[in-house]
mmCIF file of C-alpha atoms and ligand atoms in Angstrom:
data_model
loop_
_atom_site.group_PDB
_atom_site.id
_atom_site.type_symbol
_atom_site.label_atom_id
_atom_site.label_comp_id
_atom_site.label_asym_id
_atom_site.label_seq_id
_atom_site.Cartn_x
_atom_site.Cartn_y
_atom_site.Cartn_z
ATOM 1 C CA UNK A 1 -10.105 -11.523 8.112
ATOM 2 C CA UNK A 2 -7.494 -8.789 7.710
ATOM 3 C CA UNK A 3 -4.812 -9.305 5.108
ATOM 4 C CA UNK A 4 -1.146 -8.890 5.953
ATOM 5 C CA UNK A 5 -1.146 -5.608 3.992
ATOM 6 C CA UNK A 6 -4.140 -4.288 5.943
ATOM 7 C CA UNK A 7 -2.454 -5.007 9.271
ATOM 8 C CA UNK A 8 0.681 -3.224 8.063
ATOM 9 C CA UNK A 9 -1.436 -0.174 7.153
ATOM 10 C CA UNK A 10 -3.227 -0.270 10.498
ATOM 11 C CA UNK A 11 0.081 -0.536 12.356
ATOM 12 C CA UNK A 12 1.357 2.585 10.594
ATOM 13 C CA UNK A 13 -1.428 4.548 12.247
ATOM 14 C CA UNK A 14 0.230 4.013 15.644
ATOM 15 C CA UNK A 15 3.159 6.410 16.076
ATOM 16 C CA UNK A 16 4.720 4.331 18.854
ATOM 17 C CA UNK A 17 5.633 1.658 16.301
ATOM 18 C CA UNK A 18 8.062 4.030 14.613
ATOM 19 C CA UNK A 19 10.242 2.292 17.166
ATOM 20 C CA UNK A 20 10.900 -0.795 15.058
ATOM 21 C CA UNK A 21 12.403 -2.645 18.009
ATOM 22 C CA UNK A 22 9.247 -2.581 20.088
ATOM 23 C CA UNK A 23 7.029 -5.626 20.419
ATOM 24 C CA UNK A 24 4.074 -4.655 22.535
ATOM 25 C CA UNK A 25 2.111 -7.571 23.978
ATOM 26 C CA UNK A 26 0.707 -5.752 27.017
ATOM 27 C CA UNK A 27 -2.562 -4.582 25.500
ATOM 28 C CA UNK A 28 -4.685 -5.875 28.361
ATOM 29 C CA UNK A 29 -2.946 -3.292 30.576
ATOM 30 C CA UNK A 30 -3.448 -0.523 28.029
ATOM 31 C CA UNK A 31 -3.535 -0.351 24.252
ATOM 32 C CA UNK A 32 -1.472 1.976 22.067
ATOM 33 C CA UNK A 33 -3.131 5.045 20.517
ATOM 34 C CA UNK A 34 -3.580 5.760 16.802
ATOM 35 C CA UNK A 35 -2.890 9.163 15.211
ATOM 36 C CA UNK A 36 -6.641 9.831 14.895
ATOM 37 C CA UNK A 37 -6.997 9.809 18.687
ATOM 38 C CA UNK A 38 -3.813 11.773 19.404
ATOM 39 C CA UNK A 39 -4.546 14.340 16.683
ATOM 40 C CA UNK A 40 -8.133 14.878 17.817
ATOM 41 C CA UNK A 41 -6.898 15.692 21.330
ATOM 42 C CA UNK A 42 -4.198 18.056 20.018
ATOM 43 C CA UNK A 43 -6.675 19.714 17.649
ATOM 44 C CA UNK A 44 -9.156 20.265 20.454
ATOM 45 C CA UNK A 45 -6.597 21.970 22.690
ATOM 46 C CA UNK A 46 -5.067 23.978 19.796
ATOM 47 C CA UNK A 47 -8.287 25.216 18.196
ATOM 48 C CA UNK A 48 -11.404 24.610 20.245
ATOM 49 C CA UNK A 49 -10.542 24.445 23.939
ATOM 50 C CA UNK A 50 -13.528 25.525 26.047
ATOM 51 C CA UNK A 51 -15.735 24.220 28.823
ATOM 52 C CA UNK A 52 -18.960 22.282 28.195
ATOM 53 C CA UNK A 53 -22.603 22.764 29.189
ATOM 54 C CA UNK A 54 -22.018 26.345 30.356
ATOM 55 C CA UNK A 55 -21.177 28.917 27.729
ATOM 56 C CA UNK A 56 -23.267 30.361 24.910
ATOM 57 C CA UNK A 57 -20.186 31.262 22.857
ATOM 58 C CA UNK A 58 -19.386 29.161 19.797
ATOM 59 C CA UNK A 59 -16.406 27.346 21.344
ATOM 60 C CA UNK A 60 -18.507 26.245 24.302
ATOM 61 C CA UNK A 61 -21.244 25.091 21.940
ATOM 62 C CA UNK A 62 -18.764 23.093 19.855
ATOM 63 C CA UNK A 63 -17.255 21.305 22.871
ATOM 64 C CA UNK A 64 -20.711 20.517 24.228
ATOM 65 C CA UNK A 65 -21.814 19.133 20.849
ATOM 66 C CA UNK A 66 -18.745 16.897 20.617
ATOM 67 C CA UNK A 67 -19.228 15.588 24.120
ATOM 68 C CA UNK A 68 -22.835 14.685 23.371
ATOM 69 C CA UNK A 69 -21.859 13.208 19.989
ATOM 70 C CA UNK A 70 -19.383 10.945 21.808
ATOM 71 C CA UNK A 71 -22.093 9.938 24.242
ATOM 72 C CA UNK A 72 -24.433 9.069 21.348
ATOM 73 C CA UNK A 73 -21.739 7.070 19.569
ATOM 74 C CA UNK A 74 -20.961 5.092 22.720
ATOM 75 C CA UNK A 75 -24.691 4.467 23.105
ATOM 76 C CA UNK A 76 -24.771 3.025 19.557
ATOM 77 C CA UNK A 77 -21.563 1.059 20.070
ATOM 78 C CA UNK A 78 -22.907 -0.918 23.030
ATOM 79 C CA UNK A 79 -26.537 -0.680 21.890
ATOM 80 C CA UNK A 80 -27.851 1.161 24.944
ATOM 81 C CA UNK A 81 -31.484 2.268 24.718
ATOM 82 C CA UNK A 82 -31.008 5.894 25.832
ATOM 83 C CA UNK A 83 -28.028 8.239 25.574
ATOM 84 C CA UNK A 84 -28.502 9.341 29.191
ATOM 85 C CA UNK A 85 -27.677 5.788 30.228
ATOM 86 C CA UNK A 86 -24.048 6.593 29.306
ATOM 87 C CA UNK A 87 -22.143 8.280 32.144
ATOM 88 C CA UNK A 88 -18.575 9.557 31.764
ATOM 89 C CA UNK A 89 -16.198 8.701 34.612
ATOM 90 C CA UNK A 90 -12.419 8.570 34.806
ATOM 91 C CA UNK A 91 -12.106 4.798 34.326
ATOM 92 C CA UNK A 92 -13.674 1.399 34.885
ATOM 93 C CA UNK A 93 -12.458 1.532 38.482
ATOM 94 C CA UNK A 94 -14.288 4.774 39.131
ATOM 95 C CA UNK A 95 -17.395 3.438 37.386
ATOM 96 C CA UNK A 96 -17.496 0.440 39.722
ATOM 97 C CA UNK A 97 -16.852 2.635 42.756
ATOM 98 C CA UNK A 98 -19.648 4.971 41.673
ATOM 99 C CA UNK A 99 -22.089 2.081 41.443
ATOM 100 C CA UNK A 100 -20.926 0.667 44.788
ATOM 101 C CA UNK A 101 -21.326 4.096 46.442
ATOM 102 C CA UNK A 102 -24.818 4.671 45.051
ATOM 103 C CA UNK A 103 -26.012 1.140 45.778
ATOM 104 C CA UNK A 104 -24.756 1.372 49.339
ATOM 105 C CA UNK A 105 -26.835 4.554 49.770
ATOM 106 C CA UNK A 106 -29.933 2.789 48.466
ATOM 107 C CA UNK A 107 -29.600 -0.309 50.604
ATOM 108 C CA UNK A 108 -31.604 -0.254 53.785
ATOM 109 C CA UNK A 109 -29.480 -0.856 56.866
ATOM 110 C CA UNK A 110 -31.855 -3.497 58.157
ATOM 111 C CA UNK A 111 -31.742 -5.437 54.856
ATOM 112 C CA UNK A 112 -29.916 -8.731 54.919
ATOM 113 C CA UNK A 113 -27.679 -8.299 51.930
ATOM 114 C CA UNK A 114 -25.646 -10.585 49.733
ATOM 115 C CA UNK A 115 -23.327 -9.580 46.928
ATOM 116 C CA UNK A 116 -21.796 -12.083 44.559
ATOM 117 C CA UNK A 117 -18.526 -11.795 42.650
ATOM 118 C CA UNK A 118 -16.279 -14.463 41.152
ATOM 119 C CA UNK A 119 -12.934 -15.791 42.341
ATOM 120 C CA UNK A 120 -11.144 -14.363 39.322
ATOM 121 C CA UNK A 121 -12.141 -10.700 39.477
ATOM 122 C CA UNK A 122 -9.698 -7.834 39.002
ATOM 123 C CA UNK A 123 -9.126 -6.001 42.311
ATOM 124 C CA UNK A 124 -11.188 -3.096 40.909
ATOM 125 C CA UNK A 125 -14.192 -5.384 40.849
ATOM 126 C CA UNK A 126 -13.480 -6.931 44.221
ATOM 127 C CA UNK A 127 -12.330 -4.331 46.721
ATOM 128 C CA UNK A 128 -15.300 -1.922 46.298
ATOM 129 C CA UNK A 129 -17.640 -4.848 47.098
ATOM 130 C CA UNK A 130 -15.484 -5.994 49.987
ATOM 131 C CA UNK A 131 -15.593 -2.475 51.475
ATOM 132 C CA UNK A 132 -19.336 -2.140 50.863
ATOM 133 C CA UNK A 133 -19.930 -5.537 52.462
ATOM 134 C CA UNK A 134 -17.898 -4.579 55.516
ATOM 135 C CA UNK A 135 -19.716 -1.238 55.866
ATOM 136 C CA UNK A 136 -23.167 -2.708 55.377
ATOM 137 C CA UNK A 137 -22.570 -5.979 57.150
ATOM 138 C CA UNK A 138 -23.336 -7.738 53.898
ATOM 139 C CA UNK A 139 -22.319 -11.217 52.913
ATOM 140 C CA UNK A 140 -19.823 -11.227 50.016
ATOM 141 C CA UNK A 141 -20.166 -14.544 48.229
ATOM 142 C CA UNK A 142 -17.705 -15.827 45.673
ATOM 143 C CA UNK A 143 -18.427 -18.026 42.648
ATOM 144 C CA UNK A 144 -15.637 -20.612 42.537
ATOM 145 C CA UNK A 145 -13.644 -21.294 39.391
ATOM 146 C CA UNK A 146 -11.868 -24.451 38.283
ATOM 147 C CA UNK A 147 -8.135 -24.859 37.705
ATOM 148 C CA UNK A 148 -8.565 -23.344 34.241
ATOM 149 C CA UNK A 149 -10.269 -20.239 35.601
ATOM 150 C CA UNK A 150 -13.753 -21.199 34.367
ATOM 151 C CA UNK A 151 -16.773 -20.175 36.435
ATOM 152 C CA UNK A 152 -18.599 -22.889 38.293
ATOM 153 C CA UNK A 153 -22.139 -22.000 37.174
ATOM 154 C CA UNK A 154 -23.637 -24.902 39.111
ATOM 155 C CA UNK A 155 -22.220 -23.391 42.312
ATOM 156 C CA UNK A 156 -23.446 -19.933 41.313
ATOM 157 C CA UNK A 157 -26.988 -21.303 41.155
ATOM 158 C CA UNK A 158 -26.543 -22.595 44.699
ATOM 159 C CA UNK A 159 -25.061 -19.325 45.996
ATOM 160 C CA UNK A 160 -27.763 -16.967 44.767
ATOM 161 C CA UNK A 161 -30.732 -16.348 47.063
ATOM 162 C CA UNK A 162 -33.520 -13.801 47.446
ATOM 163 C CA UNK A 163 -31.144 -11.719 49.582
ATOM 164 C CA UNK A 164 -28.706 -11.274 46.691
ATOM 165 C CA UNK A 165 -28.775 -7.610 45.682
ATOM 166 C CA UNK A 166 -25.981 -7.520 43.135
ATOM 167 C CA UNK A 167 -23.748 -9.772 41.087
ATOM 168 C CA UNK A 168 -20.609 -8.134 39.743
ATOM 169 C CA UNK A 169 -18.595 -10.102 37.256
ATOM 170 C CA UNK A 170 -16.100 -9.579 34.448
ATOM 171 C CA UNK A 171 -17.156 -10.153 30.862
ATOM 172 C CA UNK A 172 -13.655 -11.356 29.986
ATOM 173 C CA UNK A 173 -11.145 -12.228 32.713
ATOM 174 C CA UNK A 174 -7.946 -10.176 32.658
ATOM 175 C CA UNK A 175 -5.854 -13.112 33.869
ATOM 176 C CA UNK A 176 -6.665 -15.796 31.274
ATOM 177 C CA UNK A 177 -8.920 -14.014 28.761
ATOM 178 C CA UNK A 178 -11.947 -16.250 29.335
ATOM 179 C CA UNK A 179 -15.308 -14.997 28.060
ATOM 180 C CA UNK A 180 -17.698 -15.671 30.945
ATOM 181 C CA UNK A 181 -21.121 -17.200 30.137
ATOM 182 C CA UNK A 182 -23.070 -14.092 31.046
ATOM 183 C CA UNK A 183 -26.451 -14.614 29.466
ATOM 184 C CA UNK A 184 -27.568 -17.515 31.612
ATOM 185 C CA UNK A 185 -26.008 -15.936 34.695
ATOM 186 C CA UNK A 186 -27.932 -12.674 34.117
ATOM 187 C CA UNK A 187 -31.189 -14.544 33.489
ATOM 188 C CA UNK A 188 -30.781 -16.457 36.745
ATOM 189 C CA UNK A 189 -29.867 -13.270 38.633
ATOM 190 C CA UNK A 190 -32.985 -11.487 37.412
ATOM 191 C CA UNK A 191 -35.196 -14.366 38.526
ATOM 192 C CA UNK A 192 -33.966 -13.507 42.032
ATOM 193 C CA UNK A 193 -34.400 -9.736 41.437
ATOM 194 C CA UNK A 194 -30.661 -9.192 41.721
ATOM 195 C CA UNK A 195 -28.900 -6.479 39.740
ATOM 196 C CA UNK A 196 -25.969 -7.458 37.526
ATOM 197 C CA UNK A 197 -22.875 -5.375 36.859
ATOM 198 C CA UNK A 198 -20.567 -6.458 34.063
ATOM 199 C CA UNK A 199 -16.946 -5.339 34.116
ATOM 200 C CA UNK A 200 -16.274 -5.050 30.390
ATOM 201 C CA UNK A 201 -12.706 -3.729 30.686
ATOM 202 C CA UNK A 202 -11.193 -6.686 28.819
ATOM 203 C CA UNK A 203 -14.083 -7.174 26.418
ATOM 204 C CA UNK A 204 -14.858 -3.800 24.928
ATOM 205 C CA UNK A 205 -12.273 -3.766 22.113
ATOM 206 C CA UNK A 206 -12.363 -7.509 21.451
ATOM 207 C CA UNK A 207 -15.972 -8.695 21.259
ATOM 208 C CA UNK A 208 -19.259 -7.104 20.228
ATOM 209 C CA UNK A 209 -21.190 -5.673 23.170
ATOM 210 C CA UNK A 210 -24.961 -5.402 23.165
ATOM 211 C CA UNK A 211 -26.155 -4.357 26.599
ATOM 212 C CA UNK A 212 -29.835 -4.722 25.704
ATOM 213 C CA UNK A 213 -29.313 -8.235 24.468
ATOM 214 C CA UNK A 214 -27.234 -9.133 27.529
ATOM 215 C CA UNK A 215 -29.872 -7.429 29.694
ATOM 216 C CA UNK A 216 -27.223 -6.473 32.263
ATOM 217 C CA UNK A 217 -28.074 -3.603 34.604
ATOM 218 C CA UNK A 218 -24.624 -1.987 34.430
ATOM 219 C CA UNK A 219 -21.684 -2.316 32.046
ATOM 220 C CA UNK A 220 -18.379 -0.532 32.661
ATOM 221 C CA UNK A 221 -15.119 -0.078 30.756
ATOM 222 C CA UNK A 222 -12.138 2.254 30.239
ATOM 223 C CA UNK A 223 -11.239 4.099 27.065
ATOM 224 C CA UNK A 224 -7.496 3.468 27.401
ATOM 225 C CA UNK A 225 -7.945 -0.257 26.749
ATOM 226 C CA UNK A 226 -9.786 0.412 23.460
ATOM 227 C CA UNK A 227 -7.205 2.610 21.680
ATOM 228 C CA UNK A 228 -8.507 5.720 23.448
ATOM 229 C CA UNK A 229 -6.893 8.027 26.007
ATOM 230 C CA UNK A 230 -6.457 7.292 29.695
ATOM 231 C CA UNK A 231 -8.596 9.102 32.266
ATOM 232 C CA UNK A 232 -11.928 8.244 30.631
ATOM 233 C CA UNK A 233 -14.309 5.563 31.798
ATOM 234 C CA UNK A 234 -17.798 4.667 30.711
ATOM 235 C CA UNK A 235 -20.595 3.583 32.969
ATOM 236 C CA UNK A 236 -23.691 2.207 31.299
ATOM 237 C CA UNK A 237 -26.674 1.729 33.575
ATOM 238 C CA UNK A 238 -30.341 1.064 32.881
ATOM 239 C CA UNK A 239 -32.150 4.386 33.080
ATOM 240 C CA UNK A 240 -34.737 3.180 35.565
ATOM 241 C CA UNK A 241 -31.941 2.218 37.975
ATOM 242 C CA UNK A 242 -29.671 5.240 37.442
ATOM 243 C CA UNK A 243 -32.707 7.484 37.974
ATOM 244 C CA UNK A 244 -32.829 6.199 41.542
ATOM 245 C CA UNK A 245 -29.109 6.795 42.173
ATOM 246 C CA UNK A 246 -28.195 9.717 44.424
ATOM 247 C CA UNK A 247 -25.399 12.016 43.182
ATOM 248 C CA UNK A 248 -21.975 10.442 43.611
ATOM 249 C CA UNK A 249 -20.069 13.728 43.632
ATOM 250 C CA UNK A 250 -21.551 17.196 44.039
ATOM 251 C CA UNK A 251 -20.598 20.458 42.379
ATOM 252 C CA UNK A 252 -21.064 22.363 39.139
ATOM 253 C CA UNK A 253 -22.879 20.986 36.118
ATOM 254 C CA UNK A 254 -25.248 18.675 38.005
ATOM 255 C CA UNK A 255 -27.899 21.026 39.385
ATOM 256 C CA UNK A 256 -31.276 22.487 38.425
ATOM 257 C CA UNK A 257 -31.411 25.020 41.230
ATOM 258 C CA UNK A 258 -29.260 25.896 44.225
ATOM 259 C CA UNK A 259 -30.081 28.001 47.264
ATOM 260 C CA UNK A 260 -28.037 28.249 50.416
ATOM 261 C CA UNK A 261 -30.414 25.794 52.044
ATOM 262 C CA UNK A 262 -31.146 23.292 49.319
ATOM 263 C CA UNK A 263 -30.162 21.945 45.890
ATOM 264 C CA UNK A 264 -32.359 20.445 43.234
ATOM 265 C CA UNK A 265 -30.254 18.094 41.153
ATOM 266 C CA UNK A 266 -30.365 17.668 37.359
ATOM 267 C CA UNK A 267 -31.569 14.466 35.758
ATOM 268 C CA UNK A 268 -29.404 11.927 33.959
ATOM 269 C CA UNK A 269 -26.679 11.911 32.837
ATOM 270 C CA UNK A 270 -25.570 15.198 34.478
ATOM 271 C CA UNK A 271 -26.624 14.195 37.985
ATOM 272 C CA UNK A 272 -23.743 11.705 37.984
ATOM 273 C CA UNK A 273 -21.180 13.916 36.199
ATOM 274 C CA UNK A 274 -20.315 16.750 38.605
ATOM 275 C CA UNK A 275 -17.542 19.153 37.631
ATOM 276 C CA UNK A 276 -15.735 19.745 34.352
ATOM 277 C CA UNK A 277 -15.297 16.448 32.546
ATOM 278 C CA UNK A 278 -12.180 15.286 30.696
ATOM 279 C CA UNK A 279 -13.409 16.861 27.446
ATOM 280 C CA UNK A 280 -10.305 16.123 25.392
ATOM 281 C CA UNK A 281 -10.391 12.531 26.628
ATOM 282 C CA UNK A 282 -14.032 12.165 25.642
ATOM 283 C CA UNK A 283 -13.301 13.554 22.159
ATOM 284 C CA UNK A 284 -10.349 11.144 21.882
ATOM 285 C CA UNK A 285 -12.599 8.287 22.993
ATOM 286 C CA UNK A 286 -15.001 9.095 20.175
ATOM 287 C CA UNK A 287 -12.135 8.820 17.675
ATOM 288 C CA UNK A 288 -11.079 5.495 19.211
ATOM 289 C CA UNK A 289 -14.643 4.303 18.779
ATOM 290 C CA UNK A 290 -14.614 5.372 15.110
ATOM 291 C CA UNK A 291 -11.403 3.408 14.709
ATOM 292 C CA UNK A 292 -12.987 0.268 16.169
ATOM 293 C CA UNK A 293 -16.184 0.627 14.152
ATOM 294 C CA UNK A 294 -14.195 1.270 10.993
ATOM 295 C CA UNK A 295 -12.135 -1.912 11.363
ATOM 296 C CA UNK A 296 -15.074 -3.890 12.801
ATOM 297 C CA UNK A 297 -14.974 -5.681 16.137
ATOM 298 C CA UNK A 298 -16.004 -8.878 14.371
ATOM 299 C CA UNK A 299 -12.906 -8.764 12.131
ATOM 300 C CA UNK A 300 -10.670 -7.728 15.030
ATOM 301 C CA UNK A 301 -11.932 -10.685 17.069
ATOM 302 C CA UNK A 302 -11.207 -13.149 14.264
ATOM 303 C CA UNK A 303 -7.740 -11.720 13.743
ATOM 304 C CA UNK A 304 -6.831 -11.730 17.440
ATOM 305 C CA UNK A 305 -8.077 -15.313 17.745
ATOM 306 C CA UNK A 306 -5.748 -16.270 14.908
ATOM 307 C CA UNK A 307 -2.796 -14.672 16.744
ATOM 308 C CA UNK A 308 -3.803 -16.382 19.971
ATOM 309 C CA UNK A 309 -4.104 -19.832 18.375
ATOM 310 C CA UNK A 310 -0.753 -19.424 16.667
ATOM 311 C CA UNK A 311 0.925 -18.378 19.919
ATOM 312 C CA UNK A 312 -0.655 -21.212 21.936
ATOM 313 C CA UNK A 313 0.465 -23.680 19.311
ATOM 314 C CA UNK A 314 4.054 -22.529 19.101
ATOM 315 C CA UNK A 315 4.495 -22.131 22.870
ATOM 316 C CA UNK A 316 3.014 -25.539 23.675
ATOM 317 C CA UNK A 317 6.189 -27.232 22.421
ATOM 318 C CA UNK A 318 8.390 -25.633 25.076
ATOM 319 C CA UNK A 319 9.526 -27.967 27.850
ATOM 320 C CA UNK A 320 7.942 -27.157 31.232
ATOM 321 C CA UNK A 321 5.336 -24.870 29.624
ATOM 322 C CA UNK A 322 2.073 -24.440 31.517
ATOM 323 C CA UNK A 323 -0.530 -22.494 29.552
ATOM 324 C CA UNK A 324 -3.451 -21.305 31.680
ATOM 325 C CA UNK A 325 -5.535 -19.905 28.823
ATOM 326 C CA UNK A 326 -7.008 -23.253 27.762
ATOM 327 C CA UNK A 327 -10.708 -22.468 27.557
ATOM 328 C CA UNK A 328 -12.203 -22.582 24.058
ATOM 329 C CA UNK A 329 -13.969 -19.275 24.651
ATOM 330 C CA UNK A 330 -10.964 -16.960 24.687
ATOM 331 C CA UNK A 331 -10.257 -13.502 23.299
ATOM 332 C CA UNK A 332 -6.739 -12.095 23.024
ATOM 333 C CA UNK A 333 -4.990 -13.183 26.230
ATOM 334 C CA UNK A 334 -2.442 -15.943 26.762
ATOM 335 C CA UNK A 335 -1.188 -16.528 30.300
ATOM 336 C CA UNK A 336 1.566 -19.015 31.021
ATOM 337 C CA UNK A 337 4.380 -20.100 33.299
ATOM 338 C CA UNK A 338 7.450 -22.192 32.693
ATOM 339 C CA UNK A 339 8.354 -24.692 35.374
ATOM 340 C CA UNK A 340 10.728 -23.405 38.061
ATOM 341 C CA UNK A 341 11.084 -19.940 36.505
ATOM 342 C CA UNK A 342 9.663 -16.808 38.095
ATOM 343 C CA UNK A 343 7.560 -14.729 35.727
ATOM 344 C CA UNK A 344 9.456 -11.528 36.697
ATOM 345 C CA UNK A 345 12.783 -13.051 35.651
ATOM 346 C CA UNK A 346 11.472 -13.995 32.230
ATOM 347 C CA UNK A 347 9.715 -10.643 31.857
ATOM 348 C CA UNK A 348 12.975 -8.819 32.498
ATOM 349 C CA UNK A 349 14.899 -10.949 30.017
ATOM 350 C CA UNK A 350 12.199 -10.451 27.380
ATOM 351 C CA UNK A 351 12.394 -6.723 28.023
ATOM 352 C CA UNK A 352 16.064 -6.884 26.986
ATOM 353 C CA UNK A 353 14.766 -8.021 23.580
ATOM 354 C CA UNK A 354 12.379 -5.035 23.368
ATOM 355 C CA UNK A 355 9.366 -7.183 24.213
ATOM 356 C CA UNK A 356 6.742 -5.796 26.574
ATOM 357 C CA UNK A 357 4.723 -8.456 28.400
ATOM 358 C CA UNK A 358 2.952 -8.286 31.728
ATOM 359 C CA UNK A 359 4.234 -10.415 34.571
ATOM 360 C CA UNK A 360 2.918 -11.039 38.069
ATOM 361 C CA UNK A 361 -0.541 -11.306 39.541
ATOM 362 C CA UNK A 362 -2.352 -8.938 37.170
ATOM 363 C CA UNK A 363 -4.271 -7.231 40.020
ATOM 364 C CA UNK A 364 -6.031 -10.522 40.672
ATOM 365 C CA UNK A 365 -4.299 -11.955 43.715
ATOM 366 C CA UNK A 366 -7.115 -14.264 44.930
ATOM 367 C CA UNK A 367 -7.110 -16.358 41.741
ATOM 368 C CA UNK A 368 -3.309 -16.600 41.848
ATOM 369 C CA UNK A 369 -3.468 -17.730 45.492
ATOM 370 C CA UNK A 370 -6.124 -20.279 44.590
ATOM 371 C CA UNK A 371 -3.928 -21.689 41.826
ATOM 372 C CA UNK A 372 -0.933 -21.550 44.220
ATOM 373 C CA UNK A 373 1.170 -19.535 41.790
ATOM 374 C CA UNK A 374 2.949 -16.244 42.318
ATOM 375 C CA UNK A 375 1.943 -14.890 38.952
ATOM 376 C CA UNK A 376 2.025 -15.612 35.242
ATOM 377 C CA UNK A 377 3.476 -14.154 32.083
ATOM 378 C CA UNK A 378 0.627 -12.597 30.138
ATOM 379 C CA UNK A 379 0.644 -11.861 26.424
ATOM 380 C CA UNK A 380 -2.310 -9.833 25.225
ATOM 381 C CA UNK A 381 -2.733 -9.086 21.551
ATOM 382 C CA UNK A 382 -4.281 -6.173 19.677
ATOM 383 C CA UNK A 383 -5.106 -5.354 16.080
ATOM 384 C CA UNK A 384 -1.555 -4.154 15.278
ATOM 385 C CA UNK A 385 0.250 -7.311 16.457
ATOM 386 C CA UNK A 386 1.526 -9.833 13.919
ATOM 387 C CA UNK A 387 2.520 -13.471 13.534
ATOM 388 C CA UNK A 388 6.083 -12.259 12.848
ATOM 389 C CA UNK A 389 6.135 -10.609 16.265
ATOM 390 C CA UNK A 390 5.030 -13.876 17.868
ATOM 391 C CA UNK A 391 7.887 -15.654 16.072
ATOM 392 C CA UNK A 392 10.381 -13.071 17.359
ATOM 393 C CA UNK A 393 8.877 -13.422 20.822
ATOM 394 C CA UNK A 394 9.241 -17.199 20.636
ATOM 395 C CA UNK A 395 12.911 -16.990 19.607
ATOM 396 C CA UNK A 396 13.627 -14.420 22.338
ATOM 397 C CA UNK A 397 11.902 -16.640 24.880
ATOM 398 C CA UNK A 398 14.056 -19.610 23.890
ATOM 399 C CA UNK A 399 17.196 -17.475 24.219
ATOM 400 C CA UNK A 400 16.010 -16.147 27.592
ATOM 401 C CA UNK A 401 15.302 -19.674 28.826
ATOM 402 C CA UNK A 402 18.820 -20.655 27.859
ATOM 403 C CA UNK A 403 20.149 -17.780 29.994
ATOM 404 C CA UNK A 404 17.953 -18.682 32.959
ATOM 405 C CA UNK A 405 19.017 -22.308 32.857
ATOM 406 C CA UNK A 406 22.824 -21.800 32.803
HETATM 407 N N1 PMP B 1 -11.318 -4.678 35.444
HETATM 408 C C1 PMP B 1 -10.519 -5.395 34.664
HETATM 409 C C2 PMP B 1 -10.942 -6.778 34.255
HETATM 410 C C3 PMP B 1 -9.295 -4.862 34.226
HETATM 411 O O1 PMP B 1 -8.504 -5.591 33.460
HETATM 412 C C4 PMP B 1 -8.949 -3.561 34.640
HETATM 413 C C5 PMP B 1 -7.634 -2.938 34.206
HETATM 414 N N2 PMP B 1 -6.543 -3.767 34.252
HETATM 415 C C6 PMP B 1 -9.835 -2.848 35.443
HETATM 416 C C7 PMP B 1 -11.021 -3.433 35.834
HETATM 417 C C8 PMP B 1 -9.533 -1.457 35.906
HETATM 418 O O2 PMP B 1 -9.441 -0.576 34.826
HETATM 419 P P1 PMP B 1 -8.910 0.910 35.052
HETATM 420 O O3 PMP B 1 -7.589 0.783 35.735
HETATM 421 O O4 PMP B 1 -8.795 1.451 33.666
HETATM 422 O O5 PMP B 1 -9.897 1.614 35.888
#
């Protein structure tokens, strides 16, 4: 567990907290960036800027080496078997869209197809499957959840059939922070020969990821939620499956040979990475990864759990409080409502105290509709948050409630 002093030192690495009045509890939307990440990006543009995979000059070689080093480090971080199983995209959303595009190309039109998602998916892990299902006349099935947002695994076992081609599910839900029971779900899916995509957007900087142990077929996440820059996404896919994928975009950097009549495409990972990548973003992502490895995901998880427990405890005493994050298998997210108060109103009042929380439906409208609520207030913690901040938040909330009630 981190000591108070350690957290203070870590916090100093984030320039945004020079603003002493800021309390940032919106880490599930995006995390803040440490100096290491910002400096690496600046250094790259100041001293080494060049394109990758093209030039023989030393700058081009350096950029290419860094890009591949980042790929190798991501491979280690999630324990992928091969480095070419790591594909750079511009975000988790693009990663999911890439998989949906390629899968739709592989599906035979005469196949009877089923795709399964859960009721509490982020729109990024819902709409691509909805569109694919409409285009391919597929059946989009939905695993129900209970009033606390937990998956109904019994129902999942009834939904899956031999026609199920893919199950796409979040590792940790962005609404309530629940860690879904993936292992048994993946085992069941594979018995039916279905592929499994895990949306790791809310898991990657909070729990240890081992894709080989999970045995998922795809795992996707964004760098900006793990202390890295925006505009970088990671797509992990098992090599034997990605090998079958057609190119998603076409252009430079993904070919073996081109004539006016025909193109022979490169192998993995380049086949799926057309055009100049976000090199600075990939270098920044590598630094974010170093940051996470250095402070250890295991220690971060324990610390965030402590913050979460403290916050749940202190908030539970408030009259009219309804905490949705009740599951015992939580990460860093606390979602709540207070009776008869709209989340936007409270969010705005908290903002007057310099507190950044997320309010609304969190890009997950179906689960909000199911719970018959028009949103929640979501606190999401990161390594630099403190118990003192939660105390200030609590006092500001009480003052805000006083204002709302008069
Ligand atoms: N899935 C989940 C669970 C998320 O929380 C988010 C981001 N809020 C996304 C997907 C999409 O991530 P991005 O916008 O970085 O592509």
